[in-house]
Amino acid sequence: MDKQRNIILAVVLTALVLFGWQAGVGYFYPQANKPQPVEQATPTAGSTGKPTREGGLTDSGEVALEQQDLKTALTGGNRVPIAAPGLSGSINLNGGVVDDLVINRHRETVKKDSGPVRIYSPAGTPAQQFARFGWVGQGVKAPGLDTPIVWTAPAGARLTPATPVTLTWDNGAGQLFTLTYRIDDNYLITVDQAVANKGPAPVTLQAFGVVNRTDRTASLDTWNVHSGPIGAFDGSVTFGTNYKDVVSAGNIDQTGKADWLGFTDVYWMSALAPVNTAAKGTFRSLGNQIFRADLVYDQKIVQPGQRLAVTTKLFAGAKEHNVLDAYEKAGIPNFGLSIDWGWFRWFEKPIFWLLTSLFKLVGNFGVAIILLTAIVRGIMFPVAQRGFASMAAMRAIQPKMKAIQERYKDDKQKQQLEIMALYKQEKVNPLAGCLPMFLQIPVFFALYKTLILAIEMRHQPFVFWIKDLSAPDPLHILNLFGLLPFDPPSFLAIGVLALLLGVTMYLQFKLNPAQMDPAQQQVFALMPWFMMFVMAPFASGLLVYWITSNLLTIAQQKFLYSRHPQLKAMAEKEAQDKARASERGKSKA
């Protein structure tokens, strides 16, 4: 009766998980099974989709509206072109705003004719994000956020790595303001803000830089990958603030000296960093899903005939680890930590280096993942072997332990003493099998985290139908891999990789020694198929890693069983005993 109740309970729980999974997947992975935006769709006022792992507009109406607004905003003239290997776009002379940037090295989609990723869009567009630099004056007209001014650029000005651009504005009261933009080959724009006081009296001014963005394009913020406000203050990087925190507080003033601050997605980031000058940082909610990161310098008095200047670095681009590390070495503190490596970064970064090195060697990111998994498994093999040997020793003394437990079942203290004496006599350490397992946990979590963060995996093909290892498996079994004209619901959107994951995990569990508790046996029997549904919406690269790991574990277990035949024989005997007991139970029923 107990066994039947356990089976019914397991089936009911599994059904609840599967039918509740669609809602969870729809919230956390809204891009799965979601049709591509239709650019001709009618814009829907105020409608926004759920954030996706990569970020970007998800509402088809907003996508269409963004394209229309960009055409209007970027064809009106009065702009300075930007042309660099890493970034292209323009500077708006109305306010001197950097509001038009695309990332040349990364495409929007896997299609070959797809355009580059757009990171900056002008104010008022659905995907607005931009940077602006200026001054706040006391009793003097200054180019602030609310000052409608037009900067002057030299004729034919064009911002490239070889040609900086200087914008000027005269307030008509004796102060001449300048903004000098310089750009490198990657994603860094250096802005020199200066003011020359040619008037008869001193003036009080305060320089600032801001990054303004909407969270409509934000990537998914999860427990292990941060998306939202980010910064380093007094040498410490903070990931604790999200958009909801800023909305609740209105303004969040960061304590300590600002090393850099801005907003991050899983793959993209926009941030400001002061150069050799103290500054404070604040995150603000401006309403209507608009946020701002303020970098504000100390207020200064500029005497007649004097000049005041500050320099700010603006990063707007992809979070490529080698680029971020290079900027850190060039003077931006802890900039490489803007990638949310987490607690195990000391181990994740070497794994990441090995992964990218393997990719350069073999030219296929999926093969690189397989090789990396094999290398890590090989390194951890002695640890696993030690744990398996300890498990074999423990299984070998199970009959003696059962005899002691039966003999002293009414005296628990005596029972424990006799079991400890047995451990000492047989030279067995019951914790020796657990230690290797605990040692492997951070290793494989680090490998998992590395694959989540690797922008290098984005849009990388593997084999056959896998065109993007950072996206879920695009083919589903229920619609015969796209042959039938329907999209299965999320909880049934099982691809080939998810099925392989379930099968390999099932085979792996079959090789494990049988569990003593019938309820545990049922849980382990259902676990592979449960994980198949859980992992289906995850990135294909993660599933390739997990399938490879399962196959290597199966091979490892078969090898270790060959080294410890007594354990295999005992496992087979237990399985036979349980099968006979089950048959006897059925015959009695």
Coordinates of C-alpha atoms in Angstrom, one line a residue:
M1 CA 0.0 0.0 0.0
D2 CA 2.8 2.4 0.9
K3 CA 4.5 1.7 -2.4
Q4 CA 1.4 2.4 -4.4
R5 CA 0.9 5.7 -2.4
N6 CA 4.5 6.7 -3.2
I7 CA 4.0 6.0 -6.9
I8 CA 0.8 8.0 -7.0
L9 CA 2.4 10.9 -5.2
A10 CA 5.4 10.8 -7.5
V11 CA 3.1 10.9 -10.6
V12 CA 1.0 13.7 -9.2
L13 CA 4.1 15.8 -8.3
T14 CA 5.6 15.2 -11.8
A15 CA 2.3 16.3 -13.5
L16 CA 2.2 19.5 -11.4
V17 CA 5.8 20.3 -12.3
L18 CA 5.3 19.7 -16.0
F19 CA 2.0 21.6 -16.3
G20 CA 3.3 24.4 -14.1
W21 CA 6.5 24.6 -16.1
Q22 CA 4.9 26.5 -18.9
A23 CA 4.2 29.5 -16.8
G24 CA 7.7 29.4 -15.3
V25 CA 9.4 29.1 -18.7
G26 CA 7.1 31.8 -20.1
Y27 CA 8.3 34.2 -17.5
F28 CA 12.0 33.4 -17.2
Y29 CA 12.6 32.4 -20.9
P30 CA 10.1 34.3 -22.9
Q31 CA 12.1 34.0 -26.1
A32 CA 11.6 30.3 -26.3
N33 CA 9.0 29.4 -29.0
K34 CA 8.3 33.1 -29.5
P35 CA 7.8 34.1 -33.1
Q36 CA 10.1 36.7 -34.6
P37 CA 8.8 40.3 -34.3
V38 CA 6.8 41.5 -37.2
E39 CA 8.1 44.8 -38.3
Q40 CA 4.8 45.8 -40.0
A41 CA 2.8 45.3 -36.8
T42 CA 0.8 48.2 -35.4
P43 CA 2.6 49.8 -32.4
T44 CA 0.9 49.1 -29.1
A45 CA 1.0 52.0 -26.8
G46 CA 2.6 51.2 -23.4
S47 CA 3.0 47.5 -24.1
T48 CA 6.2 45.7 -23.2
G49 CA 7.2 42.1 -23.3
K50 CA 9.0 40.1 -20.6
P51 CA 12.8 40.6 -20.5
T52 CA 14.8 38.0 -22.4
R53 CA 18.1 36.5 -21.5
E54 CA 20.0 38.7 -24.1
G55 CA 17.7 41.8 -23.8
G56 CA 16.2 44.0 -26.5
L57 CA 12.7 45.0 -27.4
T58 CA 10.3 42.0 -27.4
D59 CA 7.0 43.7 -28.4
S60 CA 6.5 43.7 -32.2
G61 CA 4.8 47.1 -32.1
E62 CA 7.7 48.7 -30.2
V63 CA 10.2 47.1 -32.7
A64 CA 8.3 48.7 -35.6
L65 CA 8.1 52.0 -33.8
E66 CA 11.8 52.0 -33.0
Q67 CA 12.7 51.6 -36.7
Q68 CA 10.4 54.4 -37.6
D69 CA 11.8 56.7 -34.9
L70 CA 15.4 55.9 -35.8
K71 CA 14.7 56.9 -39.4
T72 CA 13.2 60.2 -38.3
A73 CA 15.9 61.0 -35.7
L74 CA 19.0 60.0 -37.6
T75 CA 18.1 61.6 -41.0
G76 CA 17.5 65.1 -39.7
G77 CA 21.1 66.2 -40.0
N78 CA 23.1 68.2 -37.4
R79 CA 25.2 65.2 -36.5
V80 CA 28.9 64.2 -36.4
P81 CA 29.5 60.7 -37.8
I82 CA 31.4 58.1 -35.8
A83 CA 33.4 55.5 -37.7
A84 CA 35.6 53.1 -35.8
P85 CA 36.3 49.3 -35.9
G86 CA 34.3 48.6 -32.8
L87 CA 31.6 51.3 -33.0
S88 CA 29.7 53.3 -35.6
G89 CA 27.0 55.9 -35.3
S90 CA 26.9 59.7 -34.7
I91 CA 26.9 62.5 -32.1
N92 CA 23.8 64.7 -32.0
L93 CA 25.0 68.4 -31.9
N94 CA 21.7 69.3 -30.2
G95 CA 23.0 68.8 -26.7
G96 CA 26.2 67.1 -27.7
V97 CA 24.6 63.7 -27.0
V98 CA 26.1 60.4 -28.0
D99 CA 22.8 58.7 -28.9
D100 CA 23.5 56.7 -32.0
L101 CA 25.8 53.7 -31.6
V102 CA 26.0 50.2 -33.1
I103 CA 28.4 47.5 -32.2
N104 CA 30.1 46.5 -35.4
R105 CA 31.5 43.1 -34.3
H106 CA 28.1 41.6 -33.2
R107 CA 25.0 41.1 -35.2
E108 CA 21.4 41.3 -34.0
T109 CA 20.5 37.8 -35.2
V110 CA 22.2 34.7 -36.7
K111 CA 21.1 35.7 -40.2
K112 CA 24.0 36.7 -42.3
D113 CA 22.2 39.8 -43.5
S114 CA 21.4 40.9 -40.0
G115 CA 22.5 44.4 -39.0
P116 CA 24.9 45.1 -36.1
V117 CA 23.6 45.2 -32.5
R118 CA 22.3 48.7 -31.6
I119 CA 23.3 49.8 -28.1
Y120 CA 22.4 53.5 -28.3
S121 CA 19.2 55.0 -29.5
P122 CA 18.0 58.7 -29.3
A123 CA 15.7 60.0 -26.5
G124 CA 12.1 59.3 -27.1
T125 CA 12.6 56.1 -29.0
P126 CA 11.3 52.8 -27.5
A127 CA 14.9 51.5 -27.0
Q128 CA 16.4 54.8 -25.8
Q129 CA 19.9 54.8 -24.4
F130 CA 22.5 57.6 -24.6
A131 CA 25.3 59.4 -22.9
R132 CA 25.6 63.1 -22.3
F133 CA 28.2 65.4 -20.8
G134 CA 27.9 69.0 -19.6
W135 CA 28.1 71.5 -16.7
V136 CA 25.8 72.8 -14.0
G137 CA 26.5 76.5 -13.3
Q138 CA 25.5 78.8 -10.4
G139 CA 24.5 82.2 -11.7
V140 CA 26.0 81.4 -15.1
K141 CA 24.5 79.9 -18.2
A142 CA 26.0 76.4 -18.7
P143 CA 25.4 73.4 -21.0
G144 CA 23.3 71.4 -18.6
L145 CA 20.7 68.7 -19.1
D146 CA 17.8 71.2 -19.3
T147 CA 19.7 73.8 -21.5
P148 CA 18.5 73.6 -25.1
I149 CA 21.8 74.4 -26.9
V150 CA 23.4 73.4 -30.2
W151 CA 27.1 72.7 -30.2
T152 CA 29.3 73.8 -33.1
A153 CA 31.5 71.2 -34.9
P154 CA 34.3 71.9 -37.4
A155 CA 33.2 71.5 -41.1
G156 CA 33.5 67.9 -42.2
A157 CA 34.1 66.6 -38.7
R158 CA 34.2 62.8 -38.4
L159 CA 35.1 60.9 -35.2
T160 CA 37.5 58.1 -35.9
P161 CA 40.5 56.6 -34.0
A162 CA 42.8 58.9 -36.0
T163 CA 40.6 62.1 -35.9
P164 CA 39.3 63.5 -32.6
V165 CA 36.4 65.9 -32.7
T166 CA 36.0 69.1 -30.6
L167 CA 32.6 70.7 -30.1
T168 CA 32.3 74.3 -28.8
W169 CA 29.7 76.4 -27.3
D170 CA 29.9 80.1 -26.2
N171 CA 27.4 81.2 -23.6
G172 CA 27.7 84.8 -24.6
A173 CA 28.8 85.8 -21.1
G174 CA 32.5 85.2 -21.4
Q175 CA 32.6 81.4 -20.9
L176 CA 33.6 79.1 -23.7
F177 CA 32.8 75.4 -23.3
T178 CA 34.3 72.6 -25.3
L179 CA 33.7 68.8 -25.6
T180 CA 36.5 66.8 -27.2
Y181 CA 35.7 63.3 -28.2
R182 CA 38.3 60.6 -28.9
I183 CA 37.5 57.0 -29.8
D184 CA 39.7 53.8 -29.8
D185 CA 39.4 50.6 -31.9
N186 CA 37.1 48.9 -29.5
Y187 CA 34.3 50.4 -27.3
L188 CA 35.8 53.3 -25.4
I189 CA 35.1 57.0 -26.1
T190 CA 37.2 59.5 -24.1
V191 CA 35.5 62.9 -23.5
D192 CA 37.5 66.0 -22.4
Q193 CA 35.1 68.6 -20.9
A194 CA 36.7 72.0 -20.6
V195 CA 35.6 75.6 -19.9
A196 CA 37.6 78.8 -20.3
N197 CA 36.5 81.8 -18.3
K198 CA 37.1 84.9 -20.4
G199 CA 34.7 87.0 -18.4
P200 CA 35.5 89.6 -15.7
A201 CA 34.3 87.6 -12.7
P202 CA 34.8 84.1 -11.3
V203 CA 32.2 81.5 -12.1
T204 CA 31.1 78.3 -10.2
L205 CA 30.7 75.2 -12.3
Q206 CA 30.2 71.5 -11.8
A207 CA 31.0 68.9 -14.5
F208 CA 28.9 65.8 -15.0
G209 CA 28.3 62.9 -17.3
V210 CA 25.2 60.7 -17.5
V211 CA 24.0 57.5 -19.1
N212 CA 20.2 57.4 -19.7
R213 CA 18.4 54.2 -20.7
T214 CA 15.1 52.4 -20.6
D215 CA 14.7 49.0 -18.9
R216 CA 12.4 47.9 -21.8
T217 CA 15.5 46.5 -23.5
A218 CA 17.1 45.1 -20.3
S219 CA 18.2 41.5 -20.2
L220 CA 16.9 39.1 -17.7
D221 CA 18.2 39.7 -14.1
T222 CA 18.7 36.3 -12.4
W223 CA 20.2 35.0 -9.1
N224 CA 23.5 34.1 -10.8
V225 CA 23.8 36.8 -13.6
H226 CA 23.2 40.4 -12.8
S227 CA 21.4 42.8 -15.2
G228 CA 20.8 46.5 -14.2
P229 CA 22.6 49.3 -12.5
I230 CA 26.3 48.4 -11.9
G231 CA 29.4 50.2 -10.7
A232 CA 32.6 50.2 -8.7
F233 CA 33.0 52.4 -5.7
D234 CA 36.1 52.7 -3.5
G235 CA 37.5 49.7 -5.4
S236 CA 34.6 47.4 -4.8
V237 CA 32.2 46.3 -7.6
T238 CA 28.5 46.2 -6.7
F239 CA 25.9 43.9 -8.3
G240 CA 23.3 44.4 -5.6
T241 CA 21.1 47.1 -7.1
N242 CA 18.4 46.3 -9.7
Y243 CA 15.9 48.5 -11.5
K244 CA 13.2 47.8 -9.0
D245 CA 15.4 49.0 -6.2
V246 CA 15.9 52.3 -8.0
V247 CA 12.2 52.7 -8.7
S248 CA 11.4 52.1 -5.1
A249 CA 14.0 54.6 -3.8
G250 CA 13.7 57.2 -6.6
N251 CA 17.4 58.0 -6.2
I252 CA 20.2 55.8 -4.9
D253 CA 23.3 57.8 -3.9
Q254 CA 26.3 55.5 -3.9
T255 CA 28.7 55.8 -1.0
G256 CA 32.4 56.2 -1.7
K257 CA 34.4 57.5 -4.7
A258 CA 33.0 56.4 -8.0
D259 CA 35.5 54.3 -10.0
W260 CA 32.9 53.8 -12.7
L261 CA 29.1 53.3 -13.0
G262 CA 26.4 52.6 -15.6
F263 CA 24.0 49.9 -16.7
T264 CA 24.8 46.3 -17.8
D265 CA 23.0 43.5 -19.6
V266 CA 24.4 40.0 -19.8
Y267 CA 26.3 40.8 -23.0
W268 CA 26.3 44.6 -23.3
M269 CA 27.2 47.5 -21.0
S270 CA 27.3 51.3 -20.9
A271 CA 29.4 52.9 -18.2
L272 CA 31.2 56.1 -17.2
A273 CA 34.6 56.3 -15.6
P274 CA 36.3 59.5 -14.2
V275 CA 40.0 60.0 -15.0
N276 CA 42.3 61.1 -12.2
T277 CA 39.5 63.1 -10.6
A278 CA 37.1 62.4 -7.7
A279 CA 33.5 62.0 -8.6
K280 CA 30.3 60.7 -7.0
G281 CA 27.7 58.3 -8.5
T282 CA 23.9 58.2 -8.3
F283 CA 21.3 56.0 -9.9
R284 CA 17.9 57.7 -10.6
S285 CA 14.5 56.6 -11.7
L286 CA 12.9 59.2 -14.0
G287 CA 9.6 57.4 -14.4
N288 CA 8.1 55.6 -17.4
Q289 CA 10.7 52.9 -17.2
I290 CA 13.6 55.4 -17.8
F291 CA 16.7 55.4 -15.6
R292 CA 19.8 57.5 -15.3
A293 CA 23.3 56.9 -13.9
D294 CA 24.9 60.2 -12.9
L295 CA 28.7 60.8 -12.6
V296 CA 29.1 64.2 -10.9
Y297 CA 32.4 65.9 -10.2
D298 CA 33.2 68.3 -7.4
Q299 CA 32.0 71.9 -7.8
K300 CA 34.9 74.3 -8.8
I301 CA 35.4 78.1 -9.0
V302 CA 37.0 79.2 -12.2
Q303 CA 38.7 82.5 -11.9
P304 CA 38.9 85.0 -14.8
G305 CA 41.5 83.9 -17.4
Q306 CA 41.6 80.3 -16.0
R307 CA 40.5 77.1 -17.6
L308 CA 38.9 74.0 -15.9
A309 CA 38.9 70.6 -17.5
V310 CA 37.9 67.0 -16.5
T311 CA 38.1 63.8 -18.5
T312 CA 35.6 61.0 -18.5
K313 CA 35.8 57.6 -20.3
L314 CA 32.6 56.3 -21.8
F315 CA 32.3 52.5 -22.4
A316 CA 29.5 51.4 -24.7
G317 CA 29.8 48.0 -26.2
A318 CA 30.1 44.2 -25.7
K319 CA 31.5 42.7 -22.5
E320 CA 34.4 40.9 -24.2
H321 CA 36.6 39.8 -21.4
N322 CA 39.9 40.6 -23.1
V323 CA 38.7 44.1 -23.9
L324 CA 37.5 44.8 -20.4
D325 CA 40.7 43.4 -18.9
A326 CA 42.7 45.7 -21.2
Y327 CA 40.8 48.7 -20.0
E328 CA 41.3 47.7 -16.4
K329 CA 45.1 47.5 -17.1
A330 CA 44.9 51.0 -18.7
G331 CA 43.5 52.5 -15.5
I332 CA 39.8 51.7 -15.0
P333 CA 39.7 49.9 -11.6
N334 CA 38.2 46.4 -11.5
F335 CA 36.6 46.9 -15.0
G336 CA 37.1 43.2 -15.8
L337 CA 34.8 42.4 -12.9
S338 CA 31.9 44.0 -14.7
I339 CA 31.4 40.4 -15.9
D340 CA 29.4 38.8 -13.1
W341 CA 31.9 35.9 -12.5
G342 CA 30.6 35.4 -8.9
W343 CA 32.4 33.7 -6.0
F344 CA 34.4 31.3 -8.2
R345 CA 36.0 33.9 -10.6
W346 CA 39.4 32.8 -9.6
F347 CA 38.6 29.4 -11.2
E348 CA 36.1 30.6 -13.8
K349 CA 38.5 32.9 -15.6
P350 CA 41.1 30.2 -16.3
I351 CA 38.3 27.9 -17.5
F352 CA 37.1 30.8 -19.7
W353 CA 40.6 31.3 -21.1
L354 CA 40.9 27.6 -21.8
L355 CA 37.5 27.6 -23.6
T356 CA 38.4 30.5 -25.8
S357 CA 41.9 29.0 -26.5
L358 CA 40.2 25.7 -27.6
F359 CA 37.8 27.6 -29.8
K360 CA 40.7 29.4 -31.5
L361 CA 42.4 26.0 -32.0
V362 CA 39.4 24.0 -33.4
G363 CA 37.3 26.8 -34.9
N364 CA 34.0 25.4 -33.5
F365 CA 32.6 26.5 -30.2
G366 CA 30.6 23.3 -29.7
V367 CA 33.7 21.2 -30.1
A368 CA 35.5 23.5 -27.8
I369 CA 32.9 22.9 -25.1
I370 CA 33.2 19.1 -25.6
L371 CA 37.0 19.3 -25.3
L372 CA 36.8 21.6 -22.3
T373 CA 34.4 19.3 -20.5
A374 CA 36.6 16.3 -21.2
I375 CA 39.7 18.1 -19.9
V376 CA 38.0 19.2 -16.7
R377 CA 36.6 15.7 -16.2
G378 CA 40.1 14.3 -16.8
I379 CA 41.6 16.6 -14.2
M380 CA 38.9 15.6 -11.7
F381 CA 39.1 11.9 -12.5
P382 CA 41.5 11.1 -9.6
V383 CA 39.1 12.8 -7.2
A384 CA 36.2 10.8 -8.6
Q385 CA 38.2 7.6 -8.5
R386 CA 38.9 8.1 -4.8
G387 CA 35.3 8.8 -4.0
F388 CA 34.2 5.7 -5.9
A389 CA 36.8 3.5 -4.1
S390 CA 35.5 4.8 -0.8
M391 CA 31.9 4.0 -1.9
A392 CA 33.0 0.5 -2.8
A393 CA 34.5 0.0 0.6
M394 CA 31.4 1.3 2.3
R395 CA 29.2 -1.0 0.2
A396 CA 31.4 -4.0 1.0
I397 CA 30.8 -3.6 4.8
Q398 CA 27.1 -3.1 4.4
P399 CA 26.2 -6.6 5.5
K400 CA 28.2 -6.2 8.7
M401 CA 26.6 -2.8 9.3
K402 CA 23.1 -4.2 8.9
A403 CA 24.0 -7.0 11.4
I404 CA 25.1 -4.4 14.0
Q405 CA 22.0 -2.3 13.4
E406 CA 19.8 -5.4 13.9
R407 CA 21.7 -6.6 17.0
Y408 CA 21.6 -3.2 18.8
K409 CA 18.4 -1.8 17.4
D410 CA 17.2 -1.0 20.9
D411 CA 20.5 0.7 22.0
K412 CA 21.4 3.5 19.6
Q413 CA 24.5 4.6 21.5
K414 CA 26.0 1.1 21.5
Q415 CA 25.0 0.7 17.8
Q416 CA 27.0 3.9 17.0
L417 CA 30.0 2.8 19.0
E418 CA 30.0 -0.6 17.2
I419 CA 29.7 1.0 13.8
M420 CA 32.6 3.3 14.5
A421 CA 34.7 0.3 15.7
L422 CA 33.8 -1.4 12.4
Y423 CA 35.0 1.6 10.4
K424 CA 38.3 1.6 12.3
Q425 CA 38.7 -2.2 11.9
E426 CA 38.0 -2.1 8.2
K427 CA 39.9 1.2 7.7
V428 CA 37.0 2.9 6.1
N429 CA 36.2 6.6 6.3
P430 CA 32.5 7.3 5.7
L431 CA 33.2 10.9 4.8
A432 CA 35.8 10.0 2.2
G433 CA 33.2 9.4 -0.5
C434 CA 31.5 12.8 0.2
L435 CA 34.6 15.0 0.1
P436 CA 35.4 14.3 -3.6
M437 CA 31.8 15.2 -4.5
F438 CA 32.0 18.5 -2.6
L439 CA 35.3 19.3 -4.3
Q440 CA 33.7 18.8 -7.8
I441 CA 30.7 21.0 -7.1
P442 CA 32.6 24.4 -7.5
V443 CA 34.4 23.1 -10.5
F444 CA 31.4 22.2 -12.5
F445 CA 29.4 25.2 -11.3
A446 CA 32.3 27.4 -12.6
L447 CA 32.1 25.6 -15.9
Y448 CA 28.4 26.2 -16.0
K449 CA 28.7 29.9 -15.1
T450 CA 31.4 30.3 -17.7
L451 CA 29.1 29.1 -20.5
I452 CA 26.3 31.4 -19.3
L453 CA 28.6 34.5 -19.5
A454 CA 30.6 33.8 -22.6
I455 CA 29.6 36.3 -25.3
E456 CA 32.0 34.4 -27.4
M457 CA 29.4 31.6 -27.6
R458 CA 26.7 34.0 -28.9
H459 CA 25.7 33.2 -32.5
Q460 CA 28.3 30.4 -32.7
P461 CA 27.0 27.4 -34.7
F462 CA 27.7 23.8 -33.7
V463 CA 26.5 21.1 -36.1
F464 CA 23.4 20.6 -38.3
W465 CA 20.5 22.6 -37.0
I466 CA 22.3 24.2 -34.0
K467 CA 23.1 27.7 -35.5
D468 CA 23.4 29.5 -32.1
L469 CA 24.8 27.8 -29.1
S470 CA 23.7 30.7 -26.8
A471 CA 20.0 30.1 -27.8
P472 CA 17.7 27.1 -27.0
D473 CA 17.4 24.2 -29.4
P474 CA 15.2 25.5 -32.2
L475 CA 13.8 22.2 -33.3
H476 CA 11.0 20.4 -31.3
I477 CA 10.0 16.8 -31.4
L478 CA 6.3 17.4 -31.1
N479 CA 6.0 19.4 -34.3
L480 CA 8.4 17.0 -36.1
F481 CA 11.2 19.5 -36.2
G482 CA 9.1 22.3 -37.8
L483 CA 7.3 20.1 -40.4
L484 CA 4.0 20.5 -38.7
P485 CA 2.7 24.1 -38.7
F486 CA 2.4 24.8 -34.9
D487 CA 4.6 25.7 -32.0
P488 CA 4.3 23.3 -29.0
P489 CA 3.6 24.9 -25.6
S490 CA 6.8 25.7 -23.6
F491 CA 6.5 22.7 -21.2
L492 CA 6.4 20.4 -24.2
A493 CA 9.0 22.1 -26.4
I494 CA 11.5 19.3 -26.1
G495 CA 14.3 19.4 -28.6
V496 CA 16.8 16.7 -29.6
L497 CA 19.4 18.0 -27.2
A498 CA 17.0 17.9 -24.2
L499 CA 16.0 14.3 -25.1
L500 CA 19.7 13.3 -25.3
L501 CA 20.1 14.9 -21.9
G502 CA 17.3 12.9 -20.4
V503 CA 18.5 9.6 -22.0
T504 CA 22.1 10.0 -21.0
M505 CA 21.1 11.0 -17.4
Y506 CA 18.9 7.9 -17.3
L507 CA 21.7 5.7 -18.3
Q508 CA 24.0 7.3 -15.8
F509 CA 21.6 6.8 -13.0
K510 CA 21.1 3.1 -14.0
L511 CA 24.8 2.5 -13.4
N512 CA 24.6 3.9 -9.9
P513 CA 24.0 1.5 -7.0
A514 CA 20.3 1.0 -6.2
Q515 CA 18.9 3.2 -3.5
M516 CA 17.7 1.5 -0.3
D517 CA 14.5 3.6 0.0
P518 CA 11.8 2.8 -2.5
A519 CA 10.7 6.5 -2.5
Q520 CA 14.3 7.5 -3.4
Q521 CA 14.3 4.9 -6.2
Q522 CA 11.2 6.5 -7.7
V523 CA 12.7 10.0 -7.4
F524 CA 15.8 8.9 -9.2
A525 CA 13.8 7.2 -11.9
L526 CA 11.9 10.4 -12.6
M527 CA 14.8 12.8 -12.2
P528 CA 16.3 12.4 -15.8
W529 CA 12.9 13.1 -17.4
F530 CA 12.2 16.0 -15.1
M531 CA 15.6 17.5 -15.9
M532 CA 14.8 17.0 -19.6
F533 CA 11.9 19.4 -19.3
V534 CA 13.8 21.8 -17.0
M535 CA 16.8 22.2 -19.3
A536 CA 14.9 22.3 -22.6
P537 CA 14.7 26.2 -22.7
F538 CA 18.4 26.7 -21.7
A539 CA 21.1 27.6 -24.2
S540 CA 22.2 24.8 -26.5
G541 CA 25.8 25.2 -25.4
L542 CA 24.8 24.3 -21.8
L543 CA 23.0 21.2 -23.0
V544 CA 26.0 20.2 -25.1
Y545 CA 28.2 20.5 -21.9
W546 CA 25.7 18.5 -19.8
I547 CA 25.3 15.7 -22.3
T548 CA 29.1 15.4 -22.7
S549 CA 29.5 15.4 -19.0
N550 CA 26.9 12.6 -18.7
L551 CA 28.6 10.5 -21.3
L552 CA 32.0 10.9 -19.7
T553 CA 30.4 10.0 -16.3
I554 CA 29.0 6.8 -17.8
A555 CA 32.4 5.9 -19.3
Q556 CA 34.1 6.8 -16.0
Q557 CA 31.6 4.6 -14.0
K558 CA 32.1 1.6 -16.3
F559 CA 35.8 1.9 -15.9
L560 CA 35.7 2.2 -12.2
Y561 CA 33.3 -0.7 -11.9
S562 CA 35.9 -2.7 -13.8
R563 CA 38.4 -1.7 -11.2
H564 CA 36.0 -2.6 -8.3
P565 CA 34.1 -5.7 -9.5
Q566 CA 32.9 -6.4 -6.0
L567 CA 30.8 -3.2 -6.0
K568 CA 29.3 -4.1 -9.4
A569 CA 28.4 -7.6 -8.2
M570 CA 26.9 -6.2 -5.1
A571 CA 24.8 -3.7 -7.0
E572 CA 23.6 -6.4 -9.4
K573 CA 22.7 -8.6 -6.4
E574 CA 20.8 -5.8 -4.8
A575 CA 18.9 -5.1 -8.0
Q576 CA 18.0 -8.8 -8.3
D577 CA 16.9 -9.0 -4.7
K578 CA 14.7 -6.0 -5.1
A579 CA 13.2 -7.4 -8.3
R580 CA 12.4 -10.7 -6.6
A581 CA 10.9 -8.8 -3.6
S582 CA 8.8 -6.8 -6.0
E583 CA 7.5 -10.0 -7.7
R584 CA 6.7 -11.5 -4.4
G585 CA 4.7 -8.4 -3.5
K586 CA 2.8 -8.5 -6.7
S587 CA 2.0 -12.3 -6.3
K588 CA 0.6 -11.7 -2.7
A589 CA -1.5 -8.8 -4.0

